[in-house]
Tab-separated table of C-alpha atoms and ligand atoms in Angstrom:
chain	number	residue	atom	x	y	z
A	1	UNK	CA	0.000	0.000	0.000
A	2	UNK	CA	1.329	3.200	-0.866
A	3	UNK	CA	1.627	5.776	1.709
A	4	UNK	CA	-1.639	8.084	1.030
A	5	UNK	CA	-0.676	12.013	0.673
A	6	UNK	CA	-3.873	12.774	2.471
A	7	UNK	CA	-1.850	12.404	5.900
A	8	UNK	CA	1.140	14.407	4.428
A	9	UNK	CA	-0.942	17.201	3.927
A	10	UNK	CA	-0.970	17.668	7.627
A	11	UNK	CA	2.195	17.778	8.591
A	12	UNK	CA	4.079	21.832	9.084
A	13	UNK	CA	6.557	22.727	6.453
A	14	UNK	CA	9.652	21.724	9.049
A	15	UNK	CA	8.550	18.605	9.747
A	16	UNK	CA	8.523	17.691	5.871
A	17	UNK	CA	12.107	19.333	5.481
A	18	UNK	CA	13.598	17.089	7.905
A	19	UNK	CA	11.612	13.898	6.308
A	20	UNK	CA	12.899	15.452	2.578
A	21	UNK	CA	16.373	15.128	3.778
A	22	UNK	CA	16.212	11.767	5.594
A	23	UNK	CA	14.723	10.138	2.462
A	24	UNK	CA	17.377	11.731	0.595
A	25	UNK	CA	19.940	10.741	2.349
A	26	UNK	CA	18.568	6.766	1.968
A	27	UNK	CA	18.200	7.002	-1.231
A	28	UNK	CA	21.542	8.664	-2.098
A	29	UNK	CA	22.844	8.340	-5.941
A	30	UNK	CA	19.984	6.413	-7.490
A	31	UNK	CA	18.020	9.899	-6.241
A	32	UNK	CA	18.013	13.181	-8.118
A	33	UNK	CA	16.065	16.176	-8.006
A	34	UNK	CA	15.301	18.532	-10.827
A	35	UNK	CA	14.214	22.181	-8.892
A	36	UNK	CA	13.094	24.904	-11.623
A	37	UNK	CA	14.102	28.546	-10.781
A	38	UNK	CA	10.288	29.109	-9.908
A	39	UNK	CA	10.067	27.109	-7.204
A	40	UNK	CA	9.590	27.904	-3.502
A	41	UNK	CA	12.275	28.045	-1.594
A	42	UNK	CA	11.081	25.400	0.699
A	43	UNK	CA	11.444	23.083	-2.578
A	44	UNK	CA	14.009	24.679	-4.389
A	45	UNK	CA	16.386	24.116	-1.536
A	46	UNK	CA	16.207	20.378	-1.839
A	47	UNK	CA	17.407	20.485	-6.059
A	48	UNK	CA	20.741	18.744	-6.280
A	49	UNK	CA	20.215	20.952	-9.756
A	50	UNK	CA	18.355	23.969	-10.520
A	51	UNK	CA	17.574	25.565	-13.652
A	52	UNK	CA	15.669	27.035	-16.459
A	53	UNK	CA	13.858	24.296	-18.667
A	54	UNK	CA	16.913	23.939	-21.412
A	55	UNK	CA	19.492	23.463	-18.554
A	56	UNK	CA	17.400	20.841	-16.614
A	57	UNK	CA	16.307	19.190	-19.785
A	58	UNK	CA	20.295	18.647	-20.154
A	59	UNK	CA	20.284	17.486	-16.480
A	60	UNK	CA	17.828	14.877	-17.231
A	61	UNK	CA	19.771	13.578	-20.279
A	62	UNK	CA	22.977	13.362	-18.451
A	63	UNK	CA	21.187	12.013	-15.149
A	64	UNK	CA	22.310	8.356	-13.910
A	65	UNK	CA	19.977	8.211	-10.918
A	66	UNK	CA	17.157	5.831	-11.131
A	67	UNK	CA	14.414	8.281	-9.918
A	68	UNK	CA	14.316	11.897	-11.618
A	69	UNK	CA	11.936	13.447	-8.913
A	70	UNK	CA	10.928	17.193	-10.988
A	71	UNK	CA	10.182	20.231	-8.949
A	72	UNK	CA	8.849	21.967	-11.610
A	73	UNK	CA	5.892	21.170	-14.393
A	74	UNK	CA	3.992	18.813	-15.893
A	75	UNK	CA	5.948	19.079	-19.530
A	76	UNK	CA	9.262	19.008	-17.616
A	77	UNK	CA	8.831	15.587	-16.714
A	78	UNK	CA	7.591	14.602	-19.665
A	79	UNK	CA	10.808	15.557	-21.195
A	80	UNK	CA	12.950	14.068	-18.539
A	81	UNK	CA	11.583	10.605	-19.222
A	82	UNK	CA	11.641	11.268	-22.621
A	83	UNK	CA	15.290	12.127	-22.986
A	84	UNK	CA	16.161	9.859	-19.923
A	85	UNK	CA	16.905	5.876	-20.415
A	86	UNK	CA	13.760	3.693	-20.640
A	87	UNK	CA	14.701	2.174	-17.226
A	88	UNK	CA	14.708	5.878	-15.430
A	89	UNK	CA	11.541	6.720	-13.555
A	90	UNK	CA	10.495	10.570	-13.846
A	91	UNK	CA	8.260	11.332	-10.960
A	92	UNK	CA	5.939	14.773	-10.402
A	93	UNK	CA	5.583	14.953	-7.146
A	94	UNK	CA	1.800	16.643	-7.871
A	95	UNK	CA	0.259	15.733	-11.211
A	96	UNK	CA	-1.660	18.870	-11.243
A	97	UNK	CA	1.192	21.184	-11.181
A	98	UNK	CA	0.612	21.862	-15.449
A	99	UNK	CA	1.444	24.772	-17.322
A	100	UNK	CA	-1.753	26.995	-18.313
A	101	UNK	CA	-0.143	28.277	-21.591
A	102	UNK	CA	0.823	24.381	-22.707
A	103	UNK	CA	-3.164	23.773	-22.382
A	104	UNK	CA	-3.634	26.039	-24.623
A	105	UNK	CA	-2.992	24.023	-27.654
A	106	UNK	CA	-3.435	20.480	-27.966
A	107	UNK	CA	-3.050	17.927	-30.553
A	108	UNK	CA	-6.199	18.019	-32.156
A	109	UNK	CA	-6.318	21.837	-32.807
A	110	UNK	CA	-2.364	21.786	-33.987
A	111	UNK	CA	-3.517	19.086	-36.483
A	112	UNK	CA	-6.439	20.904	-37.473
A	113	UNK	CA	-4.627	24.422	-38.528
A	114	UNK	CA	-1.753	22.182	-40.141
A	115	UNK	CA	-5.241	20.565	-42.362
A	116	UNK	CA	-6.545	24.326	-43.083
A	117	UNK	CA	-3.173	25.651	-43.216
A	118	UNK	CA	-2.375	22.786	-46.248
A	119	UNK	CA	-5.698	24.062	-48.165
A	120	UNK	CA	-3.359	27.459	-48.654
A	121	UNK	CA	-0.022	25.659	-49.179
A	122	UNK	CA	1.819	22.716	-48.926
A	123	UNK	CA	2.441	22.684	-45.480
A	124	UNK	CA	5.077	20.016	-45.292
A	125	UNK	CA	6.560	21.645	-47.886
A	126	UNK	CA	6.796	25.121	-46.519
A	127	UNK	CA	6.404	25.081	-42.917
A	128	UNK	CA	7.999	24.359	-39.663
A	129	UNK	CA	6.509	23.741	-36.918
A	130	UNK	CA	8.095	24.842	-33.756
A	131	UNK	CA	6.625	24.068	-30.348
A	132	UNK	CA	7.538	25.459	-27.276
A	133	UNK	CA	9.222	23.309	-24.511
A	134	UNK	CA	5.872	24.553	-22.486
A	135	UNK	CA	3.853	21.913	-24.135
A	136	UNK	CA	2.499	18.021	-24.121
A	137	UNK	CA	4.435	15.433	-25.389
A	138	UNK	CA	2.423	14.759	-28.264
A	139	UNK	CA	3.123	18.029	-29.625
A	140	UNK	CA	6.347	17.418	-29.613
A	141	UNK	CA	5.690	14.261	-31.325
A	142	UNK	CA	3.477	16.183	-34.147
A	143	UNK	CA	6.620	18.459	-34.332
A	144	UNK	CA	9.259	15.447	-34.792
A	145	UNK	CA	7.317	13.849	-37.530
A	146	UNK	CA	6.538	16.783	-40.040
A	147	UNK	CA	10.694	18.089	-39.558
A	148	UNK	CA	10.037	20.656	-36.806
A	149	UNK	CA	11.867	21.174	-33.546
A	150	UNK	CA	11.179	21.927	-30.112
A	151	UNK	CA	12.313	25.379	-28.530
A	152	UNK	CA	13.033	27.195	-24.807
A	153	UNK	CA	13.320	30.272	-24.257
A	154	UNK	CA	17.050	30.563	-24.170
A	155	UNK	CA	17.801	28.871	-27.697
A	156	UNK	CA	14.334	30.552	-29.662
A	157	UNK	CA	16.940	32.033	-32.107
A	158	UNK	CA	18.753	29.230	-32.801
A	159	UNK	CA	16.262	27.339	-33.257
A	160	UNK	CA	14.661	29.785	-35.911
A	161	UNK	CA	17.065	29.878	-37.442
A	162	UNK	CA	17.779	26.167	-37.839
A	163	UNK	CA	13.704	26.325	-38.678
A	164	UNK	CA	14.344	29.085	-41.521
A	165	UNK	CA	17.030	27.222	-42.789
A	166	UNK	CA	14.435	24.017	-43.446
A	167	UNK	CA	11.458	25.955	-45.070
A	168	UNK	CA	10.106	29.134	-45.419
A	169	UNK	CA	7.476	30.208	-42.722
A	170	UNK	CA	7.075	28.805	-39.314
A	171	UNK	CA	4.453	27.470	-37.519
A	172	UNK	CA	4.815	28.583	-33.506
A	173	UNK	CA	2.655	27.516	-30.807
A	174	UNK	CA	1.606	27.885	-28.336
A	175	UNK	CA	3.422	30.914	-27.263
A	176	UNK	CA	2.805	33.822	-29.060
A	177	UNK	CA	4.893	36.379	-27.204
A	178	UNK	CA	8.191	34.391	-27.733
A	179	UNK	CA	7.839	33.498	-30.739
A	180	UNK	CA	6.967	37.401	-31.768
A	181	UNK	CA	9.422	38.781	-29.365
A	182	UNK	CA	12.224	36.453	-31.044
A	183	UNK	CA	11.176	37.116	-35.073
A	184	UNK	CA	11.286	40.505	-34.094
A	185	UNK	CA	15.371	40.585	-33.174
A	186	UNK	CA	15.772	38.768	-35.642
A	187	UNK	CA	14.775	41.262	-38.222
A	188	UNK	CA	10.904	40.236	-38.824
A	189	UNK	CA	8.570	42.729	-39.301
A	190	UNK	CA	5.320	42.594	-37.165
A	191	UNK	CA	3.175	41.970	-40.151
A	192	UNK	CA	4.930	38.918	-41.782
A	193	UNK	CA	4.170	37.302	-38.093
A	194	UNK	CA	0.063	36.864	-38.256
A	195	UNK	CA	-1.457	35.513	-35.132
A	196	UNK	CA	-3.973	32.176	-35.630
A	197	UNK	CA	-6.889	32.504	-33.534
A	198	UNK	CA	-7.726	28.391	-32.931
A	199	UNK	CA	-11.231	29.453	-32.110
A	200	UNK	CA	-11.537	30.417	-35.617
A	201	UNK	CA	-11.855	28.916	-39.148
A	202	UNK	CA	-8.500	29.237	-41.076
A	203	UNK	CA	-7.096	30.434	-37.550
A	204	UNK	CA	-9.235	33.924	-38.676
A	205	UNK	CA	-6.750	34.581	-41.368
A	206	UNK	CA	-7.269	35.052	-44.957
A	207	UNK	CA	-5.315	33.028	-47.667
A	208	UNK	CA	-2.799	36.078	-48.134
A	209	UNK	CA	-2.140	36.617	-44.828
A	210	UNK	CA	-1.267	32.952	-44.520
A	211	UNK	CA	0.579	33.244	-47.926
A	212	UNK	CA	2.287	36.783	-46.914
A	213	UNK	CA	3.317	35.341	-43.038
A	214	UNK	CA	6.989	34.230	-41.847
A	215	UNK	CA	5.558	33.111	-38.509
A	216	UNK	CA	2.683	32.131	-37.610
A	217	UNK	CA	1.857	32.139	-34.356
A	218	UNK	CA	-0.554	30.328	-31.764
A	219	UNK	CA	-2.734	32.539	-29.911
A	220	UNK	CA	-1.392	31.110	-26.613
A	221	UNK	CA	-0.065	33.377	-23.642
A	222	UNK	CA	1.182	32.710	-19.914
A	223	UNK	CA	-1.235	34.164	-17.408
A	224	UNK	CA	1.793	35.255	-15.203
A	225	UNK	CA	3.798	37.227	-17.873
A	226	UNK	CA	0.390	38.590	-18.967
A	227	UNK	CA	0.264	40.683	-15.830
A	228	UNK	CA	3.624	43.119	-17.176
A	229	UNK	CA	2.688	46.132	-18.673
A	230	UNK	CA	4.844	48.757	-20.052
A	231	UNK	CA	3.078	51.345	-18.324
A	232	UNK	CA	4.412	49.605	-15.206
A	233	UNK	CA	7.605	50.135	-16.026
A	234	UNK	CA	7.026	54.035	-17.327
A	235	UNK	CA	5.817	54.674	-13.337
A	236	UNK	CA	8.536	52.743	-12.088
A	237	UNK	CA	11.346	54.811	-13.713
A	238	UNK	CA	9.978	57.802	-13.109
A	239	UNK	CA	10.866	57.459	-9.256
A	240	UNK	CA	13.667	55.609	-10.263
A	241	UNK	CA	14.937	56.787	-13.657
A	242	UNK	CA	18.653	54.123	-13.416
A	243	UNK	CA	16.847	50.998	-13.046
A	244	UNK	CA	17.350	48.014	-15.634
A	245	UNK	CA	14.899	46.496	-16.987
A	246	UNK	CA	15.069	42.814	-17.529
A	247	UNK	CA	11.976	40.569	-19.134
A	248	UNK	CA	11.162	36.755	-19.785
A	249	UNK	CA	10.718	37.025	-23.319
A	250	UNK	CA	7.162	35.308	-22.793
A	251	UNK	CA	6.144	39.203	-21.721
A	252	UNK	CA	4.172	41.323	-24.528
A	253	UNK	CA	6.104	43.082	-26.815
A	254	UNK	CA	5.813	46.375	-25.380
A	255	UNK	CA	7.368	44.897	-22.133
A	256	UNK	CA	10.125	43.714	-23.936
A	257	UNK	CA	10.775	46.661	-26.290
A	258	UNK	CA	10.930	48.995	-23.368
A	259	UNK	CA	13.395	46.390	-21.570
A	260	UNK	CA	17.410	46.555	-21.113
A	261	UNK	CA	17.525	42.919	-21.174
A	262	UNK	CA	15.258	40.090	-22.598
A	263	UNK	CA	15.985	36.401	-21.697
A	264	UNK	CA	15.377	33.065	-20.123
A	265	UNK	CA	15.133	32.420	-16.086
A	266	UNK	CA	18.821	31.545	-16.726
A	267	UNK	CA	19.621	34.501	-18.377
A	268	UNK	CA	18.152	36.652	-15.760
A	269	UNK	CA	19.966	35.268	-12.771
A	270	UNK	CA	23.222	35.373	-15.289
A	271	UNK	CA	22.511	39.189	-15.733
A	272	UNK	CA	21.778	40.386	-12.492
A	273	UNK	CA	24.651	37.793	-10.833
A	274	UNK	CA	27.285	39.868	-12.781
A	275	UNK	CA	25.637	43.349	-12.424
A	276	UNK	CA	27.718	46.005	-10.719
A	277	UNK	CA	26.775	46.340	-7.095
A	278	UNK	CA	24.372	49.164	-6.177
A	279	UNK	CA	22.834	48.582	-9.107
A	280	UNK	CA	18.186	48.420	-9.288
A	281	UNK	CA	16.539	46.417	-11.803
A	282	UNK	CA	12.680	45.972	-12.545
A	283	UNK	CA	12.575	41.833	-13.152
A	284	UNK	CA	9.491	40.633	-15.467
A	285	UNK	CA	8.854	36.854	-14.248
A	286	UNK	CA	7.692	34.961	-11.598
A	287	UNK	CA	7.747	36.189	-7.949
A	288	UNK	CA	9.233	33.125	-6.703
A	289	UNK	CA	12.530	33.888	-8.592
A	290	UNK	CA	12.242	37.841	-7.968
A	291	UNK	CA	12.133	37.302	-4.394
A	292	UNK	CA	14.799	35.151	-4.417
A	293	UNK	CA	17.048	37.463	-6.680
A	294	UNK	CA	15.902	40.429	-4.005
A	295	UNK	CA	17.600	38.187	-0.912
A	296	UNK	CA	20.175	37.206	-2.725
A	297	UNK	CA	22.000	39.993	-3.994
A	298	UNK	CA	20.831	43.103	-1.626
A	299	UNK	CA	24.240	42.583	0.406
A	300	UNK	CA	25.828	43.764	-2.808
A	301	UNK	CA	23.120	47.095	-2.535
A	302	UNK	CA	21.716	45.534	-5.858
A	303	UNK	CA	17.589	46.379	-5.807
A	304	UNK	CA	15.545	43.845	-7.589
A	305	UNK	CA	11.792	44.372	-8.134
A	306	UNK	CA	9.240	42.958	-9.249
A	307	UNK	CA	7.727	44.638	-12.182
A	308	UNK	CA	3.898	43.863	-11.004
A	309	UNK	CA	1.837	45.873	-8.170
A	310	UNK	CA	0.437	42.527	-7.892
A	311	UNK	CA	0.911	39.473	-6.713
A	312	UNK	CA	0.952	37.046	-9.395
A	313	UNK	CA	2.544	33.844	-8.824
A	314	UNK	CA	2.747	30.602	-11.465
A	315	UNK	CA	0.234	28.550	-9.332
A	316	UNK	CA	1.000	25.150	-10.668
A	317	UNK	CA	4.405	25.536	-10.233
A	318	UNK	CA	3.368	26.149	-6.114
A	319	UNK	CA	1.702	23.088	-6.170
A	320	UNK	CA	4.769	21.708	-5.758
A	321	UNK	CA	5.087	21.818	-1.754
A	322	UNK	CA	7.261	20.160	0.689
A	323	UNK	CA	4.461	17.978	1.745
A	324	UNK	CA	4.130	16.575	-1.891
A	325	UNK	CA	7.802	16.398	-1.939
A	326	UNK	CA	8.361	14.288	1.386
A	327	UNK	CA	5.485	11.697	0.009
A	328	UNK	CA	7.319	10.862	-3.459
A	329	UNK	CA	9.901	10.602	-2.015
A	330	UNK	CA	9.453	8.369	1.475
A	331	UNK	CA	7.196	6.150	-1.034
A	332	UNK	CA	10.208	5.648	-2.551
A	333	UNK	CA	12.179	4.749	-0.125
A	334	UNK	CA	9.276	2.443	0.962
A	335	UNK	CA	10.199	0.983	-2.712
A	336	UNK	CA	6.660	2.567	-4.556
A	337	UNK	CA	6.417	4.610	-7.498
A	338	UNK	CA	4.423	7.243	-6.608
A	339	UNK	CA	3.007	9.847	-9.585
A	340	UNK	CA	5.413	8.504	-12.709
A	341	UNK	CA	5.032	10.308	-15.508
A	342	UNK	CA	5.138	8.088	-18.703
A	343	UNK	CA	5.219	8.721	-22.207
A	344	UNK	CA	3.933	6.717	-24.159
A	345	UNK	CA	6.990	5.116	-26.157
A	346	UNK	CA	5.334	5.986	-29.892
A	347	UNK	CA	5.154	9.786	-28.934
A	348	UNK	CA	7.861	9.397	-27.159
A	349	UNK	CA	9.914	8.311	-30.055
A	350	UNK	CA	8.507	11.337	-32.200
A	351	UNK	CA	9.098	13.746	-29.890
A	352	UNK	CA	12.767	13.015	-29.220
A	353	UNK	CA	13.475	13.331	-32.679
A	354	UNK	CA	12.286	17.275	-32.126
A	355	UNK	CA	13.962	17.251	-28.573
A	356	UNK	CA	17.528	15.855	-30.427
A	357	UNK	CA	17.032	18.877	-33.310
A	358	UNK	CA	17.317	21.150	-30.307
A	359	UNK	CA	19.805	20.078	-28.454
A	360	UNK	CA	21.975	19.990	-31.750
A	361	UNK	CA	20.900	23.666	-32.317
A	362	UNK	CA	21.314	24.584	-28.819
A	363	UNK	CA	23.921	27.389	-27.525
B	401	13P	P1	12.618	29.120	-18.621
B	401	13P	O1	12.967	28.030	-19.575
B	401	13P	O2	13.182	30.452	-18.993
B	401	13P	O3	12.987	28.734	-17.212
B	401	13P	O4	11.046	29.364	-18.665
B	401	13P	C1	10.122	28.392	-18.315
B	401	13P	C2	8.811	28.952	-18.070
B	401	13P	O5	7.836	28.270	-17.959
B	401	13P	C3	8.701	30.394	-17.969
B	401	13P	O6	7.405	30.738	-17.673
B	402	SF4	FE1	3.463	27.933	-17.664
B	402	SF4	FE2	3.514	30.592	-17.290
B	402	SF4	FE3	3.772	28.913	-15.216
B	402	SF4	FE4	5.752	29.178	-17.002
B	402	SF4	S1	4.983	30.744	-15.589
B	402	SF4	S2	4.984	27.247	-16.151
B	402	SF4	S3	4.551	29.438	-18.889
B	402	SF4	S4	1.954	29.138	-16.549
C-alpha cells in the first residue's frame, strides 16, 4: 500500500524538510532532483540541480539516478523521461502542477490548422513547426514527424534559425509572445508574423495573410507574464529613472521593447549575478525567482523588483510543496512509485526526434 498524501498534507513545512532530507539521504545516488528557478524556496532548496527548462532538460539527459523526482511542471517531466533511459523513472511529485499556456494548444487543434493551413499551401513543404518546450508530449511528437523542432526560451533564435534554414514560414505555438518577441530581433517585421486565432476557421486569417506570413503564431499566452505592462515600467522609472529592466521574453512586446535585457530564467539570474553592485533592476517573471534574486544579492546594494503591483505567482508551479515532496519521495524509499510520468513510447519516439534537433541547435 502506498503511503496516502492525504496524511502528508498535515504535517508543518519543518517537519517535511527534515523527512525530505532523511529520504534523501537513503536514497543517495539512485536519487536526483530537478528544482526549476520558480520554485519555492522550501522546494528549491532540496534540487541537487536547478535551472531554467533547457538546462534541466540537459540534467535529465545526463542524469544516472534511477528516480528523476521534478520540482517543476507537468511538460518538464515529460521531457525528462523522454530524454532519460527507458529504465529511469520521472516522478511529479503533484500531477496537477501543469502549465496553463501548454493547455492552450493540444493535438487536435495543432492538427487541425496544419489541415486548413495545407488548403493554402503545402504545409510540409513550406512550414515548420516549432513548439515550445511549455507543451504536451504529443506536440512534440506532431513536431518530430513533419521536420520541426522543439524550442526554450534561451535557444528561440537558434532554433529559428535552424527552422528558416528548413522551409520558409514557421508554424509557432503555443506561445505567441516568444515566438513574436524572437522574429522581431531577428529582423521580422510585425506583419509577416500573423497571429492564428484556434477558435476560428483558417485560424481567422485570410489566404494572403497565410501566404504573406513568416511566422505564424498560436494565440497562446502565460497568465503570469500577462500581468507586465509597459506602463508599469514608465511609473517605475519615473521614481527611479537608473533601473534596468530585464523581461522573460514570454512578456508582450511592449514589455520587452521597453526592456534593457530580454531572456530566459537563466539569463536573468546570469545578468543580475554579474551586475555592478548598487545597481536596481525591474525583473518581469515569476515572484518566486524575484524574491529570491531580491535576498540574494541586496548585500551587494543591488535592488531587484518585481515589475507587477500585484501578486501574481505561477500557481502550478506552487503546487509543488514540501508535503508533496516528502510523500514521493518516502514512497520511494518504501520501494513505490508514486506519480510517474510516462510517455507513451510511440510519442515518445517522435518527440525526441524534435527534442535531439534542439539540443543539436542549442547554444
Ligand atoms: P525558462 O525556460 O526560462 O525557465 O522558462 C520556463 C517557463 O515556464 C517560464 O514561464
Ligand atoms: Fe506555464 Fe507561465 Fe507557469 Fe511558465 S509561468 S509554467 S509558462 S503558466
Amino acid at each position: 500500500m502506498n503511503a496516502a498524501i492525504q496524511a502528508y498534507t498535515l504535517l508543518d513545512d519543518e517537519d517535511c524538510e527534515a523527512r525530505i532530507i532523511a529520504a534523501r539521504e537513503t536514497l543517495g545516488d539512485s536519487l536526483v532532483i530537478l528544482g526549476h528557478h520558480y520554485q519555492r524556496d522550501e522546494v528549491f532548496r532540496h534540487a541537487n540541480f536547478t535551472g531554467d527548462s533547457l538546462k534541466l532538460s540537459r540534467q535529465a539527459a545526463a542524469s544516472r539516478a534511477m528516480y528523476i523526482v521534478f520540482c517543476g511542471v507537468h511538460f518538464m517531466a515529460e521531457v525528462a523521461d523522454i530524454l532519460s533511459r527507458p529504465d529511469q523513472i520521472a516522478i511529479l511529485p503533484d500531477m496537477s502542477a501543469g502549465c496553463s499556456m501548454a493547455d492552450m494548444a493540444d493535438l487536435q487543434h495543432v492538427e487541425a490548422a496544419w489541415a486548413e493551413l495545407s488548403e493554402v499551401l503545402d504545409a510540409d513543404e513550406s512550414i515548420t513547426p516549432v513548439t515550445y518546450i511549455n507543451s504536451a508530449a504529443d506536440l512534440k511528437a506532431f513536431c518530430g514527424r513533419h521536420g520541426g523542432i522543439v524550442c526554450t526560451s534561451t535557444n528561440a533564435r537558434n532554433v529559428l534559425e535552424w527552422s528558416f534554414k528548413q522551409r520558409e514560414k514557421v508554424l509557432f505555438f503555443p506561445d505567441q509572445h516568444l515566438g513574436r518577441n524572437t522574429g522581431y530581433t531577428m529582423g521580422i517585421p510585425l506583419d509577416k508574423m500573423v497571429v492564428w486565432d484556434f477558435d476560428k476557421p483558417r485560424g481567422g486569417l485570410t489566404g494572403e495573410q497565410i501566404q504573406q506570413a513568416k511566422i505564424i503564431l498560436w494565440k497562446g499566452f502565460c497568465s503570469v507574464h500577462q500581468m507586465f505592462q509597459s506602463e508599469q515600467i514608465d511609473n517605475f522609472k519615473q521614481k527611479y529613472p537608473e533601473t534596468k529592466i530585464i523581461s522573460h521574453p514570454e512578456s508582450s512586446f511592449e514589455v520587452c521593447q521597453k526592456s534593457d535585457y530580454i531572456g530566459s530564467t537563466e539569463y536573468i539570474i546570469k545578468t543580475i549575478r554579474e551586475a555592478e553592485p548598487n545597481t536596481r533592476w525591474l525583473v518581469a517573471t515569476e515572484l518566486n525567482l524575484v524574491n529570491r534574486l531580491h535576498d540574494q544579492y541586496k548585500h551587494e546594494g543591488k535592488n531587484v523588483h518585481f515589475m507587477s503591483p500585484n501578486v501574481c505567482m505561477c500557481s502550478t508551479m506552487f503546487r509543488i510543496d514540501p508535503q508533496h515532496l516528502a510523500w514521493v519521495l518516502e514512497n520511494l524509499v518504501a520501494g513505490h512509485v508514486v506519480n510517474q510520468i510516462s510517455v507513451p513510447a510511440d510519442v515518445a519516439e517522435q518527440a525526441k526526434l524534435a527534442l535531439d534537433r534542439m539540443l543539436e541547435v542549442s547554444p
